[in-house]
PDB file of C-alpha atoms in Angstrom:
ATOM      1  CA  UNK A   1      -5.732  35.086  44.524  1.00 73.00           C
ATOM      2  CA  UNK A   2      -5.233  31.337  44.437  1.00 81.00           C
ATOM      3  CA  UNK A   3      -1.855  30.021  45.021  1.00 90.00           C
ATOM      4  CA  UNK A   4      -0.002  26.763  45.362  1.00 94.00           C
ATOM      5  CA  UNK A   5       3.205  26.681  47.285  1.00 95.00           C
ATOM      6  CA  UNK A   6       5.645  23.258  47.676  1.00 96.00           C
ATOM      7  CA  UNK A   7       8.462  24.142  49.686  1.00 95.00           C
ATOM      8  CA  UNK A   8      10.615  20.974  48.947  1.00 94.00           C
ATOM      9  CA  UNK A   9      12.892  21.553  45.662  1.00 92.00           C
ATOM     10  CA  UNK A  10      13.964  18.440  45.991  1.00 94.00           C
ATOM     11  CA  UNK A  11      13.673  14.982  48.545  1.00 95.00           C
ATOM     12  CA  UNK A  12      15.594  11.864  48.842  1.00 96.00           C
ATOM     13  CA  UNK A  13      13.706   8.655  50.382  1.00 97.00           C
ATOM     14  CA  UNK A  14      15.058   5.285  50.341  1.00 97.00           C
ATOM     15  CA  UNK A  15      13.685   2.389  48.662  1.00 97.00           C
ATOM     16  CA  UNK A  16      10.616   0.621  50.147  1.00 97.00           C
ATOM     17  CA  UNK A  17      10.363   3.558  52.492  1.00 97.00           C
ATOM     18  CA  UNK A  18       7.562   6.023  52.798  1.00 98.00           C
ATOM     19  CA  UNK A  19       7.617   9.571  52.226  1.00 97.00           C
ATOM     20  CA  UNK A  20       5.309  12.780  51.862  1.00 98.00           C
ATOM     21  CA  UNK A  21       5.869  15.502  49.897  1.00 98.00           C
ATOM     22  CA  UNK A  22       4.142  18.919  51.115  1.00 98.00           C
ATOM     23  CA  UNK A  23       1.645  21.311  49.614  1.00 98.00           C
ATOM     24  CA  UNK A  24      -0.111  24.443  50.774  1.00 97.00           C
ATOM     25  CA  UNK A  25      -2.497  26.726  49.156  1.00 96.00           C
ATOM     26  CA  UNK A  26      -4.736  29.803  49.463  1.00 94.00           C
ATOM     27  CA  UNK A  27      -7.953  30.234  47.960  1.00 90.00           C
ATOM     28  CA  UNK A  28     -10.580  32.251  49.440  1.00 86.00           C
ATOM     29  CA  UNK A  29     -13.353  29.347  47.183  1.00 85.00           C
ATOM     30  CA  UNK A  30     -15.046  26.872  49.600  1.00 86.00           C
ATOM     31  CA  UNK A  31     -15.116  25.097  46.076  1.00 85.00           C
ATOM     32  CA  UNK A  32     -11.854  24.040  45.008  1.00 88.00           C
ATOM     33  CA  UNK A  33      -9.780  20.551  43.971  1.00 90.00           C
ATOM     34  CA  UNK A  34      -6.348  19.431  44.600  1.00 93.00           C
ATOM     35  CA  UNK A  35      -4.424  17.421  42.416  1.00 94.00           C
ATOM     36  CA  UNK A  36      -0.821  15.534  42.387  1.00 97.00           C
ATOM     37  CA  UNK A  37       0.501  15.069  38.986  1.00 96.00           C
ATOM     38  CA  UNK A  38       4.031  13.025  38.333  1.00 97.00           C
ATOM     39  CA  UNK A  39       6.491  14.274  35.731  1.00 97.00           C
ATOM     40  CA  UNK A  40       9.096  11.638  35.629  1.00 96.00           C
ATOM     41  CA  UNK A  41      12.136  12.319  33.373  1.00 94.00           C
ATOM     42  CA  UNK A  42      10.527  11.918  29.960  1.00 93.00           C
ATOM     43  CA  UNK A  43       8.379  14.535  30.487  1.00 93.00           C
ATOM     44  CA  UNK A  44       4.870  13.407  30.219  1.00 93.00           C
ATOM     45  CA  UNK A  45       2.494  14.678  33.053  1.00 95.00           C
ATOM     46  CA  UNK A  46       0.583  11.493  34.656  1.00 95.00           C
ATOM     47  CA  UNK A  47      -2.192  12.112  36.951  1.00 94.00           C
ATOM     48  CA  UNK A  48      -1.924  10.563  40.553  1.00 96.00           C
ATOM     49  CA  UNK A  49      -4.500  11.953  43.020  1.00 95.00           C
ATOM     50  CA  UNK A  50      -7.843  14.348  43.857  1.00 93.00           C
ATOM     51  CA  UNK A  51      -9.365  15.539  46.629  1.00 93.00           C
ATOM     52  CA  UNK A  52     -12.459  17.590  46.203  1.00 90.00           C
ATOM     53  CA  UNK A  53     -12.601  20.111  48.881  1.00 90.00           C
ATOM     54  CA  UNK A  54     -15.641  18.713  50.721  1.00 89.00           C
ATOM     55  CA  UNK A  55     -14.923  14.989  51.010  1.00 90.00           C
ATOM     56  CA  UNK A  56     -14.929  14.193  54.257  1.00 89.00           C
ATOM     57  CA  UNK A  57     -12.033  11.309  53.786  1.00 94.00           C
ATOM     58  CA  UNK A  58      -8.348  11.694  52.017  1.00 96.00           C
ATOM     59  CA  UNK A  59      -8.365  10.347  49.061  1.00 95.00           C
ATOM     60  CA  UNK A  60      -6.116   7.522  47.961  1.00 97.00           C
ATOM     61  CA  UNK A  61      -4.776   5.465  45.044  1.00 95.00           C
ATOM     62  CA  UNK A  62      -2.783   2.443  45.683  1.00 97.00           C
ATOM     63  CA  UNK A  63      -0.081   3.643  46.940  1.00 97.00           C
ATOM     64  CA  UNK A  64      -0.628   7.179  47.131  1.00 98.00           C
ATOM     65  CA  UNK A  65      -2.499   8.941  49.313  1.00 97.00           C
ATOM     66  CA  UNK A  66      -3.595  12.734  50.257  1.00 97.00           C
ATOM     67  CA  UNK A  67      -3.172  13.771  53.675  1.00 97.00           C
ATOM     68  CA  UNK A  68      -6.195  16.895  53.223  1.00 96.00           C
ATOM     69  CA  UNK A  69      -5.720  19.224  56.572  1.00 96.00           C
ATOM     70  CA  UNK A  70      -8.471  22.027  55.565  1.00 94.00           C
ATOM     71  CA  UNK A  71      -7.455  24.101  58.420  1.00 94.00           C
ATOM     72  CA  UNK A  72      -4.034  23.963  57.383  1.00 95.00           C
ATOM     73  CA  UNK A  73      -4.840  24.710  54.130  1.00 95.00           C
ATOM     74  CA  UNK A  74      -2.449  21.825  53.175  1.00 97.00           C
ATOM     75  CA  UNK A  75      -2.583  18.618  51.085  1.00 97.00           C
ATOM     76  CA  UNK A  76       0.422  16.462  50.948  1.00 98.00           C
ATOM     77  CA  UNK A  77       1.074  13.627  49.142  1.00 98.00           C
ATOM     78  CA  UNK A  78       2.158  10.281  51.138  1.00 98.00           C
ATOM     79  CA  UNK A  79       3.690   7.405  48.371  1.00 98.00           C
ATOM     80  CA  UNK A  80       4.063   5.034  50.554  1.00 96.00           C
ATOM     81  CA  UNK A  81       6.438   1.707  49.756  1.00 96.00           C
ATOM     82  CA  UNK A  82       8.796   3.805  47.836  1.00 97.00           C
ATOM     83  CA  UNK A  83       9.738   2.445  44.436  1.00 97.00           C
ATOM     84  CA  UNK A  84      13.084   3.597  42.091  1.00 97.00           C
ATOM     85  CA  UNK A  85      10.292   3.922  39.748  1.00 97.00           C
ATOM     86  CA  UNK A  86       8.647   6.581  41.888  1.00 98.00           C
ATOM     87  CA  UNK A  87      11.866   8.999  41.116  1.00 98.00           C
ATOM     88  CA  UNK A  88      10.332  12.156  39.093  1.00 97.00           C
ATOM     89  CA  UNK A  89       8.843  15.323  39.700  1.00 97.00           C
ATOM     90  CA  UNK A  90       5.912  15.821  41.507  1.00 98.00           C
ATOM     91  CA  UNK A  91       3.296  18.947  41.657  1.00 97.00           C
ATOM     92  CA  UNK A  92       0.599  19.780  43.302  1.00 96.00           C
ATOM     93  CA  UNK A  93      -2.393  21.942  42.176  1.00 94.00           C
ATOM     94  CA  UNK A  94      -5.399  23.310  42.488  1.00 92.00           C
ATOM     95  CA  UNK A  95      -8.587  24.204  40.750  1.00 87.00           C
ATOM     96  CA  UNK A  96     -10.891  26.844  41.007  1.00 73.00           C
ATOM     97  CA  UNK A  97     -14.554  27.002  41.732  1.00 65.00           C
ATOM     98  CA  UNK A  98     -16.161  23.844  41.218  1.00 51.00           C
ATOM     99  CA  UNK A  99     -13.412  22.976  38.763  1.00 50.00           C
ATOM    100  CA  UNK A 100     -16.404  23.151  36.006  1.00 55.00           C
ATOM    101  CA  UNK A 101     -13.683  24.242  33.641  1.00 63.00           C
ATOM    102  CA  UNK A 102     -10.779  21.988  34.399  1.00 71.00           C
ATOM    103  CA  UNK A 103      -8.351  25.164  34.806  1.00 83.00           C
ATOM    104  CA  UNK A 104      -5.499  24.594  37.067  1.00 89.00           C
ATOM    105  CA  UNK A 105      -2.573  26.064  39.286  1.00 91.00           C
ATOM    106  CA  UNK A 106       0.248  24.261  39.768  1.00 93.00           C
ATOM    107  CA  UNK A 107       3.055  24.602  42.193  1.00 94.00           C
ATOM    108  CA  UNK A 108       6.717  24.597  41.705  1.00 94.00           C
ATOM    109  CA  UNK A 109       7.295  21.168  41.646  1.00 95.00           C
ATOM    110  CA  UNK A 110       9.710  18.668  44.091  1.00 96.00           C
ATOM    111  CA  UNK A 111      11.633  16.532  42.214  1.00 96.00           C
ATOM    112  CA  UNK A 112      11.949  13.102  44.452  1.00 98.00           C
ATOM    113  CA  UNK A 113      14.730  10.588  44.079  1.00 97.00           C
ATOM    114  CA  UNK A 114      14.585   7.054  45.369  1.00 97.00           C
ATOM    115  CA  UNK A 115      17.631   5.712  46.543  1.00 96.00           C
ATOM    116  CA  UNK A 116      18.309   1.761  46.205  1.00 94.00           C
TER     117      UNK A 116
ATOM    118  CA  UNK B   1      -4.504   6.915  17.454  1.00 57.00           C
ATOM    119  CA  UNK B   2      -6.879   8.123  20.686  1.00 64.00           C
ATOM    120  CA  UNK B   3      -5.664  10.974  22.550  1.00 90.00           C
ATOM    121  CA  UNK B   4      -3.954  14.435  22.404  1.00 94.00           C
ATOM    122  CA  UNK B   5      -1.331  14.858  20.153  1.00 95.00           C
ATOM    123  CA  UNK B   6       1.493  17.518  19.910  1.00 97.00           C
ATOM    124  CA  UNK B   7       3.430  18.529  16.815  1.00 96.00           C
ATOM    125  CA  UNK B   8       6.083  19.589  16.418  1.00 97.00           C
ATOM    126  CA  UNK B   9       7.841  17.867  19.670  1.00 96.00           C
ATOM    127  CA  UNK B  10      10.984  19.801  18.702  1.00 97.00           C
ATOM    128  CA  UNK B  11      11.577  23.123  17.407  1.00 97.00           C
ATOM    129  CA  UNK B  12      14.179  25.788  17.396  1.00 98.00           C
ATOM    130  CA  UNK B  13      13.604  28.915  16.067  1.00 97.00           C
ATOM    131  CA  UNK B  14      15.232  32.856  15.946  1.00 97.00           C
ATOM    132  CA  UNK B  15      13.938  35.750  17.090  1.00 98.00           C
ATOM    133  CA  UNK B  16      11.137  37.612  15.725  1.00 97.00           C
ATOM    134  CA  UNK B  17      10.002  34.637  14.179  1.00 97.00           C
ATOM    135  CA  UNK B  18       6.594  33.253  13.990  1.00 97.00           C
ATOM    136  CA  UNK B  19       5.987  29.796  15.424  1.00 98.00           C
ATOM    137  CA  UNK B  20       2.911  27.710  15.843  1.00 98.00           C
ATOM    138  CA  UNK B  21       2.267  24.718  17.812  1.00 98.00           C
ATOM    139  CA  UNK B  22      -0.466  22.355  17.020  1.00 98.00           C
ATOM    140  CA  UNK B  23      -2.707  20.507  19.469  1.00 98.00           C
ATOM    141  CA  UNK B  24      -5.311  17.659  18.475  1.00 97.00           C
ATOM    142  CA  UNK B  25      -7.403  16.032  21.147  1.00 95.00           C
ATOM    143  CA  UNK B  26      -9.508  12.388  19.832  1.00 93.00           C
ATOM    144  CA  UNK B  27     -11.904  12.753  22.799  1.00 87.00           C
ATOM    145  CA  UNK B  28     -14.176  15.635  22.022  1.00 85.00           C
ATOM    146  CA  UNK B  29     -13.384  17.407  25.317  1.00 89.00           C
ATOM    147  CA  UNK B  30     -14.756  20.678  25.524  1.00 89.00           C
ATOM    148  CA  UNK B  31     -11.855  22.184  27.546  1.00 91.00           C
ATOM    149  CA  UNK B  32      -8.352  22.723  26.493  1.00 93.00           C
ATOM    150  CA  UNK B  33      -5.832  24.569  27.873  1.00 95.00           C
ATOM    151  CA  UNK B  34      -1.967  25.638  27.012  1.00 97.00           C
ATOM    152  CA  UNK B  35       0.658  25.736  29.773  1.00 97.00           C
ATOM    153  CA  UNK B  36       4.178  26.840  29.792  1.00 97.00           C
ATOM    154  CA  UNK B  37       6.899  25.220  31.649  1.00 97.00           C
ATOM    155  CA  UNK B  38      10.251  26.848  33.261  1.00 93.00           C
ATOM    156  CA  UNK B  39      12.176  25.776  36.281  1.00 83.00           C
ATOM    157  CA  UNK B  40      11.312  27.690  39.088  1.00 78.00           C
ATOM    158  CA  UNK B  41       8.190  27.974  38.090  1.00 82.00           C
ATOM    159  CA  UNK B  42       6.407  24.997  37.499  1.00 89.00           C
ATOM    160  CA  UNK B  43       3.342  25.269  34.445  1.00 94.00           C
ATOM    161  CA  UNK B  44       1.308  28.174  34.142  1.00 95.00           C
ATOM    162  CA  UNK B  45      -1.365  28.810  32.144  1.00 94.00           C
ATOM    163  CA  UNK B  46      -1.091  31.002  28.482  1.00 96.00           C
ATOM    164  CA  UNK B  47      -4.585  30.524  27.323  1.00 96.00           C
ATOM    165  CA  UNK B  48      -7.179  28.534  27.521  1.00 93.00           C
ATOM    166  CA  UNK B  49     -10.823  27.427  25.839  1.00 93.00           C
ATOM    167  CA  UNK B  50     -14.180  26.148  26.791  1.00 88.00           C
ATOM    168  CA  UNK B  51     -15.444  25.341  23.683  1.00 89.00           C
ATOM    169  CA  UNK B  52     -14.909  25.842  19.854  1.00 91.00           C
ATOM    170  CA  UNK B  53     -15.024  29.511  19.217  1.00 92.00           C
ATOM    171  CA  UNK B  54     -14.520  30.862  22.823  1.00 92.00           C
ATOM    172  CA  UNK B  55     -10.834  31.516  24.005  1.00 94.00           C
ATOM    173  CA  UNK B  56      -9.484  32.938  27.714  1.00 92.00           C
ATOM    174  CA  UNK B  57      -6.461  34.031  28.721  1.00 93.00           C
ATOM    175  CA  UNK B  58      -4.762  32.565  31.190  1.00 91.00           C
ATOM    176  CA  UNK B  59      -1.653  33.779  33.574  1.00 91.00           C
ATOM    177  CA  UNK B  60       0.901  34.346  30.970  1.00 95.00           C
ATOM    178  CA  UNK B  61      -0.677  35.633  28.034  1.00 97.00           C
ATOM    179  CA  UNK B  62       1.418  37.957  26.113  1.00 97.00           C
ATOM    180  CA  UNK B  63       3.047  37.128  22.535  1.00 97.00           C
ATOM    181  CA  UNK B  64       0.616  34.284  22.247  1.00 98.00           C
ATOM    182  CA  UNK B  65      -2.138  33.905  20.490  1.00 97.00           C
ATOM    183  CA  UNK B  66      -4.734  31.038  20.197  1.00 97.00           C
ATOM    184  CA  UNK B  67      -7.669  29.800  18.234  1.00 95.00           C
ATOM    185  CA  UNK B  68     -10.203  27.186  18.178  1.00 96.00           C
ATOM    186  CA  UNK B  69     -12.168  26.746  15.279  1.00 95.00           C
ATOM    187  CA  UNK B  70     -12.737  23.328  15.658  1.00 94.00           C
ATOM    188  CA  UNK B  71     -13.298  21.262  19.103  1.00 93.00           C
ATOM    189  CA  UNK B  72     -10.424  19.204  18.390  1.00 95.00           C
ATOM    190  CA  UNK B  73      -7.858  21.617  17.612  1.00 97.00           C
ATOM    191  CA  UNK B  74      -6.297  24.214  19.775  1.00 97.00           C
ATOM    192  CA  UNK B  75      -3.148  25.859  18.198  1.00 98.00           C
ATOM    193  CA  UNK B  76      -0.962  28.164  20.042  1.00 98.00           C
ATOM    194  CA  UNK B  77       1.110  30.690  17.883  1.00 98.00           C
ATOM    195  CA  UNK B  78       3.889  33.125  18.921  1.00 97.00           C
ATOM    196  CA  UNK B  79       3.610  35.742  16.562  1.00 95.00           C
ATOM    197  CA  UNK B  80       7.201  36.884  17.057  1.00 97.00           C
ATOM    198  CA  UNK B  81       8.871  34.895  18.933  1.00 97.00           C
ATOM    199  CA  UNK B  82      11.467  35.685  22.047  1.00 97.00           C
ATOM    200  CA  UNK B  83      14.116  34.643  23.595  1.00 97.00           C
ATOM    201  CA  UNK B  84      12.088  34.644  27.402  1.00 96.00           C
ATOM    202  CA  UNK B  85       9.581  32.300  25.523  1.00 97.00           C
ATOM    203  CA  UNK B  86      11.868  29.413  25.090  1.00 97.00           C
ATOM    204  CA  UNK B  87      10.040  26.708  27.671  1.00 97.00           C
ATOM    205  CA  UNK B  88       8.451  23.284  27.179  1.00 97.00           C
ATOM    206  CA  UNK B  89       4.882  23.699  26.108  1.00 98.00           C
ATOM    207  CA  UNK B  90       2.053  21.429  27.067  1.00 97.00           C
ATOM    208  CA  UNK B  91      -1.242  21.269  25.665  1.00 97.00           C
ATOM    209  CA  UNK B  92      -4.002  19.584  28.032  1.00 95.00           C
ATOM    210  CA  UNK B  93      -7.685  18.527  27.376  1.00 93.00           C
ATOM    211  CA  UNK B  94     -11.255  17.471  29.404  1.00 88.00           C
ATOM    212  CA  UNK B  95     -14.251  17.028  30.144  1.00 79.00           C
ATOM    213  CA  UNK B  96     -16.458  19.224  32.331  1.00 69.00           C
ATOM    214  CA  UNK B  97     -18.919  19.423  34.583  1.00 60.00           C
ATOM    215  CA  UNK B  98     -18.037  16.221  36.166  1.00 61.00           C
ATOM    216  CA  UNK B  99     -20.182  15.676  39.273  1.00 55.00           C
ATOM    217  CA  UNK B 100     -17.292  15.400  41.732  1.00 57.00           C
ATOM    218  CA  UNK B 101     -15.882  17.691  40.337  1.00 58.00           C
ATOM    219  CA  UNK B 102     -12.733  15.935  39.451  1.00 68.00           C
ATOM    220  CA  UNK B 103     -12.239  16.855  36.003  1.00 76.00           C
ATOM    221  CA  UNK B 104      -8.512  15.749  35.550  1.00 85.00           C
ATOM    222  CA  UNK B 105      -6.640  17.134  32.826  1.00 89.00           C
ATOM    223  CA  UNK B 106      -5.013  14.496  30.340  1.00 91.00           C
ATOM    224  CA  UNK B 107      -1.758  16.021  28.927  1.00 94.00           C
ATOM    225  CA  UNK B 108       0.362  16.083  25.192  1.00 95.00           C
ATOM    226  CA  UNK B 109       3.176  14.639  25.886  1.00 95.00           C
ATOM    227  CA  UNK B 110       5.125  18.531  25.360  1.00 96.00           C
ATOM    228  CA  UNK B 111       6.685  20.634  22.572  1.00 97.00           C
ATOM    229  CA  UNK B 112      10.052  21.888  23.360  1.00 97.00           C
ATOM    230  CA  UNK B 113      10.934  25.083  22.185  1.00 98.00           C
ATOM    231  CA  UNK B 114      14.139  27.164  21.429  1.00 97.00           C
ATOM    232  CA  UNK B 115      14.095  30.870  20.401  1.00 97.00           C
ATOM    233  CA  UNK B 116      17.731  31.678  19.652  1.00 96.00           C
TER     234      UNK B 116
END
């Protein structure tokens, strides 16, 4: 079965600094997405990041970027140039086979704070 | 106003009680899906639908029940409500098929339920 796991409840990172926040998953698909979504405290969820499971780079997005380890079966997010603005939740998931239907898993979630 | 729209934001309700929550999408996605979300948990999927007329369940299924008789609407009713299914409730929409297979969900911005 297809799982997402983030093993950081929660992160600190100073202002203007850089820091990843982990995610591993299982899925037995060659097919499959990943995707970072940000929850900051109002609740909305905002898309950030994909990475389809054969592109040959990591994807990235201003200041985001995915560092895809296939082996690993990991795909962390790196923010880099961390901004108070940046302070939400963050989670990680993944699609299933081809993602023709758009139907996600989602991890638990690691709620970052930026410090000033 | 363009978009997916969630009504009501708010609700409390008592046991045993039946409660709907609405969800209208502007875009004419074919997918829509309804997540819960708990701490510790992250969202999962209740139920979900590819089309007007064709409904899936998803992870957490139980005491919900869903519809789609039109493309643009996707309610979500608990048909007697409990206390275990008090949880912020998100209703997300899109397009498939898309060629890189990034079909990113847009979400409502969340109904927030309370089953006393």
């Amino acid at each position: 079965a297809q799982k997402i796991t983030q093993t950081q409840p929660g992160m600190f990172v100073q202002e203007k600094e850089a820091v990843t926040l982990d995610c591993t998953y299982d899925t037995s698909d060659p097919s499959y997405g990943l995707f970072w979504y940000k929850q900051p405290s109002s609740g909305e969820m905002i898309f950030l990041i994909y990475q389809g499971s054969y592109d040959q780079q990591n994807a990235t997005e201003g200041r985001y970027s995915l560092n895809f380890q296939k082996a690993r079966k990991s795909a962390n997010l790196v923010i880099s140039a961390s901004q108070l603005g940046d302070s939400a939740m963050y989670f990680c998931a993944m699609s299933e086979r081809g993602n023709q239907g758009g139907k996600l898993i989602f991890g638990q979630g690691t709620e970052l704070s930026v410090k000033p | 106003d363009a978009g997916i729209t969630q009504s009501p934001r708010y609700k409390i309700t008592e046991t045993g009680r039946q409660v709907t929550l609405m969800c209208h999408q502007t875009w004419s996605h074919s997918y829509m899906f309804w997540y819960r979300q708990d701490l510790g948990h992250g969202l999962r999927l209740i139920y979900y639908s590819a089309a007007a007329d064709i409904t899936d369940k998803g992870e957490v299924p139980d005491g919900y029940v869903v519809s789609r008789s039109k493309t643009e609407n996707f309610p979500l009713t608990l048909e007697s409500a409990t206390r275990s299914q008090t949880s912020v409730y998100f209703c997300a929409s899109t397009l498939a098929g898309s060629p890189s297979g990034a079909n990113v969900l847009t979400f409502g911005a969340g109904s927030r339920l309370t089953v006393l």
